């Protein structure tokens, strides 16, 4: 399975919404996770099973989708949210989407 | 507090070997599958290998099959990655990661990583 993320880079102003996409090369049901990696830090699990927030993750992060199309939405972007986001299904990671300040 | 601490990285020549270790604490190690995930500098994440609770079942990404061996010592709360015949493309930060229960291979805790550099 190949995971493809788009866009590669997303420019967003603080307080706005960011919408990130992840596509699987074949149907994976809802077996999808999203991770956040702030530069210089280790990845952090945000969402698993496509839509369930991990422990301690803020409600402004939400995941949706099933089958082959998935979305991570970040509402009202905060300064600490500018990072790289990866989707993952089992051994396959997407290439990442960098969310940067517009 | 859950902690995973990797060690064993360093500079090695192509064709050389290294053994990475990951010492864990703060959870019942023997009840979790564990993985190694790597990240070349400035690049994305790549799953490398995982191992079941007792070390009976292991899986590897194709690019390391036959060269890397994952193992664990539950008595010592430790995870290992033996890396042989290293190549330049193996240069990366190597993270040990705990898999969430249920078999979906999500990673809820990560170590800080250890850098492996393969270069002559």
PDB file of C-alpha atoms in Angstrom:
ATOM      1  CA  UNK A   1       0.000   0.000   0.000  1.00  0.00           C
ATOM      2  CA  UNK A   2       1.247   3.472  -0.891  1.00  0.00           C
ATOM      3  CA  UNK A   3       0.113   6.523   1.035  1.00  0.00           C
ATOM      4  CA  UNK A   4       0.092   9.833  -0.843  1.00  0.00           C
ATOM      5  CA  UNK A   5      -0.340  13.152   0.922  1.00  0.00           C
ATOM      6  CA  UNK A   6      -1.313  16.490  -0.544  1.00  0.00           C
ATOM      7  CA  UNK A   7      -0.339  19.201  -0.706  1.00  0.00           C
ATOM      8  CA  UNK A   8       3.361  18.924   0.049  1.00  0.00           C
ATOM      9  CA  UNK A   9       3.285  22.349   1.669  1.00  0.00           C
ATOM     10  CA  UNK A  10       0.293  24.279   2.979  1.00  0.00           C
ATOM     11  CA  UNK A  11       0.569  27.963   3.842  1.00  0.00           C
ATOM     12  CA  UNK A  12      -1.972  29.045   6.423  1.00  0.00           C
ATOM     13  CA  UNK A  13      -2.418  32.128   8.572  1.00  0.00           C
ATOM     14  CA  UNK A  14      -2.706  31.692  12.351  1.00  0.00           C
ATOM     15  CA  UNK A  15      -6.336  31.311  13.345  1.00  0.00           C
ATOM     16  CA  UNK A  16      -7.346  29.864  10.004  1.00  0.00           C
ATOM     17  CA  UNK A  17      -8.267  26.283   9.141  1.00  0.00           C
ATOM     18  CA  UNK A  18      -5.901  23.795   7.541  1.00  0.00           C
ATOM     19  CA  UNK A  19      -7.126  20.814   5.547  1.00  0.00           C
ATOM     20  CA  UNK A  20      -4.653  18.041   4.750  1.00  0.00           C
ATOM     21  CA  UNK A  21      -5.342  15.068   2.507  1.00  0.00           C
ATOM     22  CA  UNK A  22      -4.074  11.516   2.444  1.00  0.00           C
ATOM     23  CA  UNK A  23      -4.874   8.915  -0.183  1.00  0.00           C
ATOM     24  CA  UNK A  24      -4.270   5.183   0.056  1.00  0.00           C
ATOM     25  CA  UNK A  25      -3.480   3.161  -3.065  1.00  0.00           C
ATOM     26  CA  UNK A  26      -6.124   0.632  -2.034  1.00  0.00           C
ATOM     27  CA  UNK A  27      -8.912   0.526   0.487  1.00  0.00           C
ATOM     28  CA  UNK A  28      -7.722   0.449   4.083  1.00  0.00           C
ATOM     29  CA  UNK A  29     -11.052   0.882   5.854  1.00  0.00           C
ATOM     30  CA  UNK A  30     -10.360   3.250   8.716  1.00  0.00           C
ATOM     31  CA  UNK A  31      -6.906   1.897   9.618  1.00  0.00           C
ATOM     32  CA  UNK A  32      -5.208   5.253   9.416  1.00  0.00           C
ATOM     33  CA  UNK A  33      -3.223   7.400  11.809  1.00  0.00           C
ATOM     34  CA  UNK A  34      -2.008  10.986  11.662  1.00  0.00           C
ATOM     35  CA  UNK A  35       1.185  12.204  13.327  1.00  0.00           C
ATOM     36  CA  UNK A  36       2.554  15.668  13.952  1.00  0.00           C
ATOM     37  CA  UNK A  37       6.281  16.341  13.909  1.00  0.00           C
ATOM     38  CA  UNK A  38       7.486  19.723  15.051  1.00  0.00           C
ATOM     39  CA  UNK A  39      11.031  20.462  13.763  1.00  0.00           C
ATOM     40  CA  UNK A  40      13.600  18.974  16.109  1.00  0.00           C
ATOM     41  CA  UNK A  41      11.049  16.822  17.904  1.00  0.00           C
ATOM     42  CA  UNK A  42       9.835  13.249  17.596  1.00  0.00           C
ATOM     43  CA  UNK A  43       6.527  12.428  15.915  1.00  0.00           C
ATOM     44  CA  UNK A  44       3.404  12.596  18.044  1.00  0.00           C
ATOM     45  CA  UNK A  45       0.285  10.510  17.476  1.00  0.00           C
ATOM     46  CA  UNK A  46      -2.684  12.814  16.816  1.00  0.00           C
ATOM     47  CA  UNK A  47      -5.418  10.634  15.337  1.00  0.00           C
ATOM     48  CA  UNK A  48      -5.912   6.885  14.996  1.00  0.00           C
ATOM     49  CA  UNK A  49      -8.553   4.761  13.320  1.00  0.00           C
ATOM     50  CA  UNK A  50      -9.043   7.738  10.980  1.00  0.00           C
ATOM     51  CA  UNK A  51     -11.058   9.868  13.395  1.00  0.00           C
ATOM     52  CA  UNK A  52     -10.221   9.130  17.039  1.00  0.00           C
ATOM     53  CA  UNK A  53      -8.108  11.720  18.806  1.00  0.00           C
ATOM     54  CA  UNK A  54      -5.218  10.324  20.813  1.00  0.00           C
ATOM     55  CA  UNK A  55      -4.913  11.079  24.499  1.00  0.00           C
ATOM     56  CA  UNK A  56      -4.279  14.730  25.215  1.00  0.00           C
ATOM     57  CA  UNK A  57      -4.819  15.958  21.655  1.00  0.00           C
ATOM     58  CA  UNK A  58      -6.694  19.232  21.335  1.00  0.00           C
ATOM     59  CA  UNK A  59     -10.213  19.210  19.927  1.00  0.00           C
ATOM     60  CA  UNK A  60      -9.202  21.520  17.050  1.00  0.00           C
ATOM     61  CA  UNK A  61      -7.628  18.445  15.421  1.00  0.00           C
ATOM     62  CA  UNK A  62     -10.095  16.189  13.646  1.00  0.00           C
ATOM     63  CA  UNK A  63      -9.805  13.330  11.216  1.00  0.00           C
ATOM     64  CA  UNK A  64     -12.251  11.901   8.738  1.00  0.00           C
ATOM     65  CA  UNK A  65     -12.490   9.506   5.837  1.00  0.00           C
ATOM     66  CA  UNK A  66     -12.514   5.824   5.031  1.00  0.00           C
ATOM     67  CA  UNK A  67     -11.498   3.538   2.237  1.00  0.00           C
ATOM     68  CA  UNK A  68      -8.904   5.446   0.246  1.00  0.00           C
ATOM     69  CA  UNK A  69      -9.533   9.127   1.046  1.00  0.00           C
ATOM     70  CA  UNK A  70      -8.728  10.736   4.380  1.00  0.00           C
ATOM     71  CA  UNK A  71      -8.585  14.254   5.753  1.00  0.00           C
ATOM     72  CA  UNK A  72      -6.943  15.893   8.743  1.00  0.00           C
ATOM     73  CA  UNK A  73      -8.507  19.213   9.669  1.00  0.00           C
ATOM     74  CA  UNK A  74      -6.901  21.666  12.046  1.00  0.00           C
ATOM     75  CA  UNK A  75      -9.259  24.424  13.109  1.00  0.00           C
ATOM     76  CA  UNK A  76      -8.026  27.823  14.261  1.00  0.00           C
ATOM     77  CA  UNK A  77      -4.331  27.131  13.766  1.00  0.00           C
ATOM     78  CA  UNK A  78      -2.138  27.945  16.721  1.00  0.00           C
ATOM     79  CA  UNK A  79       1.564  28.799  16.558  1.00  0.00           C
ATOM     80  CA  UNK A  80       2.487  25.354  17.866  1.00  0.00           C
ATOM     81  CA  UNK A  81       0.612  23.658  15.028  1.00  0.00           C
ATOM     82  CA  UNK A  82       3.065  24.689  12.328  1.00  0.00           C
ATOM     83  CA  UNK A  83       4.780  21.386  11.702  1.00  0.00           C
ATOM     84  CA  UNK A  84       4.956  18.420   9.349  1.00  0.00           C
ATOM     85  CA  UNK A  85       2.030  15.997   9.378  1.00  0.00           C
ATOM     86  CA  UNK A  86       2.230  12.361   8.299  1.00  0.00           C
ATOM     87  CA  UNK A  87      -0.482   9.832   7.628  1.00  0.00           C
ATOM     88  CA  UNK A  88       0.215   6.140   8.182  1.00  0.00           C
ATOM     89  CA  UNK A  89      -1.294   2.753   7.525  1.00  0.00           C
ATOM     90  CA  UNK A  90       0.631  -0.142   9.036  1.00  0.00           C
ATOM     91  CA  UNK A  91       4.156  -0.011   7.535  1.00  0.00           C
ATOM     92  CA  UNK A  92       3.385   2.760   5.071  1.00  0.00           C
ATOM     93  CA  UNK A  93       3.806   6.439   5.818  1.00  0.00           C
ATOM     94  CA  UNK A  94       2.851   9.289   3.543  1.00  0.00           C
ATOM     95  CA  UNK A  95       5.598  11.663   2.511  1.00  0.00           C
ATOM     96  CA  UNK A  96       4.301  14.399   4.787  1.00  0.00           C
ATOM     97  CA  UNK A  97       2.605  17.780   4.495  1.00  0.00           C
ATOM     98  CA  UNK A  98       4.408  20.799   5.870  1.00  0.00           C
ATOM     99  CA  UNK A  99       2.077  23.404   7.373  1.00  0.00           C
ATOM    100  CA  UNK A 100       3.802  26.766   7.332  1.00  0.00           C
ATOM    101  CA  UNK A 101       2.919  30.293   8.312  1.00  0.00           C
ATOM    102  CA  UNK A 102       1.394  32.306   5.488  1.00  0.00           C
TER     103      UNK A 102
ATOM    104  CA  UNK B   1       5.859   7.858  32.903  1.00  0.00           C
ATOM    105  CA  UNK B   2       6.497   5.978  29.685  1.00  0.00           C
ATOM    106  CA  UNK B   3      10.082   6.349  28.492  1.00  0.00           C
ATOM    107  CA  UNK B   4      11.972   4.891  25.544  1.00  0.00           C
ATOM    108  CA  UNK B   5      15.680   5.630  25.299  1.00  0.00           C
ATOM    109  CA  UNK B   6      17.699   4.570  22.276  1.00  0.00           C
ATOM    110  CA  UNK B   7      21.440   4.119  22.163  1.00  0.00           C
ATOM    111  CA  UNK B   8      24.092   2.594  19.952  1.00  0.00           C
ATOM    112  CA  UNK B   9      24.102   4.939  16.989  1.00  0.00           C
ATOM    113  CA  UNK B  10      27.231   6.394  15.475  1.00  0.00           C
ATOM    114  CA  UNK B  11      29.435   6.624  12.425  1.00  0.00           C
ATOM    115  CA  UNK B  12      30.141   3.387  10.591  1.00  0.00           C
ATOM    116  CA  UNK B  13      31.712   2.553   7.243  1.00  0.00           C
ATOM    117  CA  UNK B  14      29.692   0.981   4.444  1.00  0.00           C
ATOM    118  CA  UNK B  15      29.513  -2.755   5.027  1.00  0.00           C
ATOM    119  CA  UNK B  16      29.893  -2.331   8.766  1.00  0.00           C
ATOM    120  CA  UNK B  17      27.596  -3.262  11.622  1.00  0.00           C
ATOM    121  CA  UNK B  18      25.876  -1.568  14.528  1.00  0.00           C
ATOM    122  CA  UNK B  19      23.558  -2.744  17.268  1.00  0.00           C
ATOM    123  CA  UNK B  20      20.927  -0.328  18.471  1.00  0.00           C
ATOM    124  CA  UNK B  21      19.272  -0.668  21.857  1.00  0.00           C
ATOM    125  CA  UNK B  22      16.105   0.803  23.285  1.00  0.00           C
ATOM    126  CA  UNK B  23      15.571   0.758  27.029  1.00  0.00           C
ATOM    127  CA  UNK B  24      11.963   1.165  28.058  1.00  0.00           C
ATOM    128  CA  UNK B  25      10.257   1.954  31.337  1.00  0.00           C
ATOM    129  CA  UNK B  26       6.894   3.030  32.662  1.00  0.00           C
ATOM    130  CA  UNK B  27       4.802   0.295  31.071  1.00  0.00           C
ATOM    131  CA  UNK B  28       4.508  -3.485  30.901  1.00  0.00           C
ATOM    132  CA  UNK B  29       6.944  -4.015  28.021  1.00  0.00           C
ATOM    133  CA  UNK B  30       6.091  -7.667  27.407  1.00  0.00           C
ATOM    134  CA  UNK B  31       2.482  -6.833  26.527  1.00  0.00           C
ATOM    135  CA  UNK B  32       3.295  -4.549  23.597  1.00  0.00           C
ATOM    136  CA  UNK B  33       4.496  -5.035  20.057  1.00  0.00           C
ATOM    137  CA  UNK B  34       7.421  -2.750  19.300  1.00  0.00           C
ATOM    138  CA  UNK B  35       8.819  -1.176  16.172  1.00  0.00           C
ATOM    139  CA  UNK B  36      11.831   0.610  14.797  1.00  0.00           C
ATOM    140  CA  UNK B  37      11.093   3.591  12.570  1.00  0.00           C
ATOM    141  CA  UNK B  38      13.774   5.635  10.839  1.00  0.00           C
ATOM    142  CA  UNK B  39      14.037   9.095   9.360  1.00  0.00           C
ATOM    143  CA  UNK B  40      16.823  10.225   7.093  1.00  0.00           C
ATOM    144  CA  UNK B  41      17.889  13.797   7.911  1.00  0.00           C
ATOM    145  CA  UNK B  42      15.341  16.200   6.456  1.00  0.00           C
ATOM    146  CA  UNK B  43      13.226  13.360   5.061  1.00  0.00           C
ATOM    147  CA  UNK B  44      10.059  11.490   5.977  1.00  0.00           C
ATOM    148  CA  UNK B  45       9.322   8.550   8.230  1.00  0.00           C
ATOM    149  CA  UNK B  46      10.000   4.947   7.244  1.00  0.00           C
ATOM    150  CA  UNK B  47       8.949   1.880   9.215  1.00  0.00           C
ATOM    151  CA  UNK B  48      11.876  -0.537   9.500  1.00  0.00           C
ATOM    152  CA  UNK B  49      10.815  -3.556  11.554  1.00  0.00           C
ATOM    153  CA  UNK B  50       8.516  -4.756  14.282  1.00  0.00           C
ATOM    154  CA  UNK B  51       8.329  -7.597  16.767  1.00  0.00           C
ATOM    155  CA  UNK B  52       5.564  -9.276  18.711  1.00  0.00           C
ATOM    156  CA  UNK B  53       5.215  -9.615  22.467  1.00  0.00           C
ATOM    157  CA  UNK B  54       7.578 -12.545  22.928  1.00  0.00           C
ATOM    158  CA  UNK B  55       9.936 -12.162  20.005  1.00  0.00           C
ATOM    159  CA  UNK B  56       8.403 -14.970  17.967  1.00  0.00           C
ATOM    160  CA  UNK B  57       7.118 -12.918  15.043  1.00  0.00           C
ATOM    161  CA  UNK B  58       9.148 -10.248  13.254  1.00  0.00           C
ATOM    162  CA  UNK B  59       8.575  -8.236  10.096  1.00  0.00           C
ATOM    163  CA  UNK B  60      10.885  -6.026   8.049  1.00  0.00           C
ATOM    164  CA  UNK B  61      10.717  -3.467   5.276  1.00  0.00           C
ATOM    165  CA  UNK B  62      12.074  -5.041   2.087  1.00  0.00           C
ATOM    166  CA  UNK B  63      15.146  -2.803   1.945  1.00  0.00           C
ATOM    167  CA  UNK B  64      16.572  -4.234   5.194  1.00  0.00           C
ATOM    168  CA  UNK B  65      15.533  -7.888   4.935  1.00  0.00           C
ATOM    169  CA  UNK B  66      18.511 -10.165   5.392  1.00  0.00           C
ATOM    170  CA  UNK B  67      20.625  -7.348   6.849  1.00  0.00           C
ATOM    171  CA  UNK B  68      18.742  -6.180   9.965  1.00  0.00           C
ATOM    172  CA  UNK B  69      17.447  -8.259  12.861  1.00  0.00           C
ATOM    173  CA  UNK B  70      15.004  -7.019  15.465  1.00  0.00           C
ATOM    174  CA  UNK B  71      14.918  -8.689  18.872  1.00  0.00           C
ATOM    175  CA  UNK B  72      13.839  -8.038  22.432  1.00  0.00           C
ATOM    176  CA  UNK B  73      14.671  -9.038  25.989  1.00  0.00           C
ATOM    177  CA  UNK B  74      11.536  -8.766  28.089  1.00  0.00           C
ATOM    178  CA  UNK B  75      13.439  -9.502  31.298  1.00  0.00           C
ATOM    179  CA  UNK B  76      15.558  -6.410  30.673  1.00  0.00           C
ATOM    180  CA  UNK B  77      12.792  -4.243  29.146  1.00  0.00           C
ATOM    181  CA  UNK B  78      14.912  -3.772  26.060  1.00  0.00           C
ATOM    182  CA  UNK B  79      14.474  -3.727  22.296  1.00  0.00           C
ATOM    183  CA  UNK B  80      17.322  -4.207  19.847  1.00  0.00           C
ATOM    184  CA  UNK B  81      18.135  -3.746  16.187  1.00  0.00           C
ATOM    185  CA  UNK B  82      21.174  -5.528  14.816  1.00  0.00           C
ATOM    186  CA  UNK B  83      22.214  -3.849  11.578  1.00  0.00           C
ATOM    187  CA  UNK B  84      24.711  -5.586   9.302  1.00  0.00           C
ATOM    188  CA  UNK B  85      26.125  -4.760   5.871  1.00  0.00           C
ATOM    189  CA  UNK B  86      25.144  -1.132   6.310  1.00  0.00           C
ATOM    190  CA  UNK B  87      24.698   1.101   3.294  1.00  0.00           C
ATOM    191  CA  UNK B  88      24.807   4.853   2.834  1.00  0.00           C
ATOM    192  CA  UNK B  89      21.034   4.864   2.408  1.00  0.00           C
ATOM    193  CA  UNK B  90      20.643   3.483   5.940  1.00  0.00           C
ATOM    194  CA  UNK B  91      21.843   6.820   7.313  1.00  0.00           C
ATOM    195  CA  UNK B  92      19.004   8.092   9.506  1.00  0.00           C
ATOM    196  CA  UNK B  93      17.691   8.753  12.948  1.00  0.00           C
ATOM    197  CA  UNK B  94      16.381   5.477  14.307  1.00  0.00           C
ATOM    198  CA  UNK B  95      13.428   5.623  16.674  1.00  0.00           C
ATOM    199  CA  UNK B  96      12.004   2.841  18.764  1.00  0.00           C
ATOM    200  CA  UNK B  97       8.260   3.130  19.078  1.00  0.00           C
ATOM    201  CA  UNK B  98       5.549   1.404  21.046  1.00  0.00           C
ATOM    202  CA  UNK B  99       2.620   0.041  19.071  1.00  0.00           C
ATOM    203  CA  UNK B 100      -0.881   0.600  20.377  1.00  0.00           C
ATOM    204  CA  UNK B 101      -2.830  -2.517  21.343  1.00  0.00           C
ATOM    205  CA  UNK B 102      -5.079  -4.047  18.738  1.00  0.00           C
ATOM    206  CA  UNK B 103      -2.695  -4.815  15.931  1.00  0.00           C
ATOM    207  CA  UNK B 104      -3.134  -1.644  13.890  1.00  0.00           C
ATOM    208  CA  UNK B 105       0.531  -0.637  14.247  1.00  0.00           C
ATOM    209  CA  UNK B 106      -0.086   2.873  15.467  1.00  0.00           C
ATOM    210  CA  UNK B 107       2.771   4.340  17.490  1.00  0.00           C
ATOM    211  CA  UNK B 108       1.772   6.120  20.671  1.00  0.00           C
ATOM    212  CA  UNK B 109       5.196   6.551  22.286  1.00  0.00           C
ATOM    213  CA  UNK B 110       8.523   7.256  20.607  1.00  0.00           C
ATOM    214  CA  UNK B 111      12.067   7.486  21.823  1.00  0.00           C
ATOM    215  CA  UNK B 112      14.222  10.504  21.069  1.00  0.00           C
ATOM    216  CA  UNK B 113      16.118   8.621  18.395  1.00  0.00           C
ATOM    217  CA  UNK B 114      19.717   7.662  17.775  1.00  0.00           C
ATOM    218  CA  UNK B 115      21.601   8.792  14.670  1.00  0.00           C
ATOM    219  CA  UNK B 116      23.257   6.240  12.429  1.00  0.00           C
ATOM    220  CA  UNK B 117      25.632   7.622   9.827  1.00  0.00           C
ATOM    221  CA  UNK B 118      27.025   5.291   7.186  1.00  0.00           C
ATOM    222  CA  UNK B 119      29.948   6.893   5.423  1.00  0.00           C
ATOM    223  CA  UNK B 120      33.543   6.224   4.492  1.00  0.00           C
TER     224      UNK B 120
END
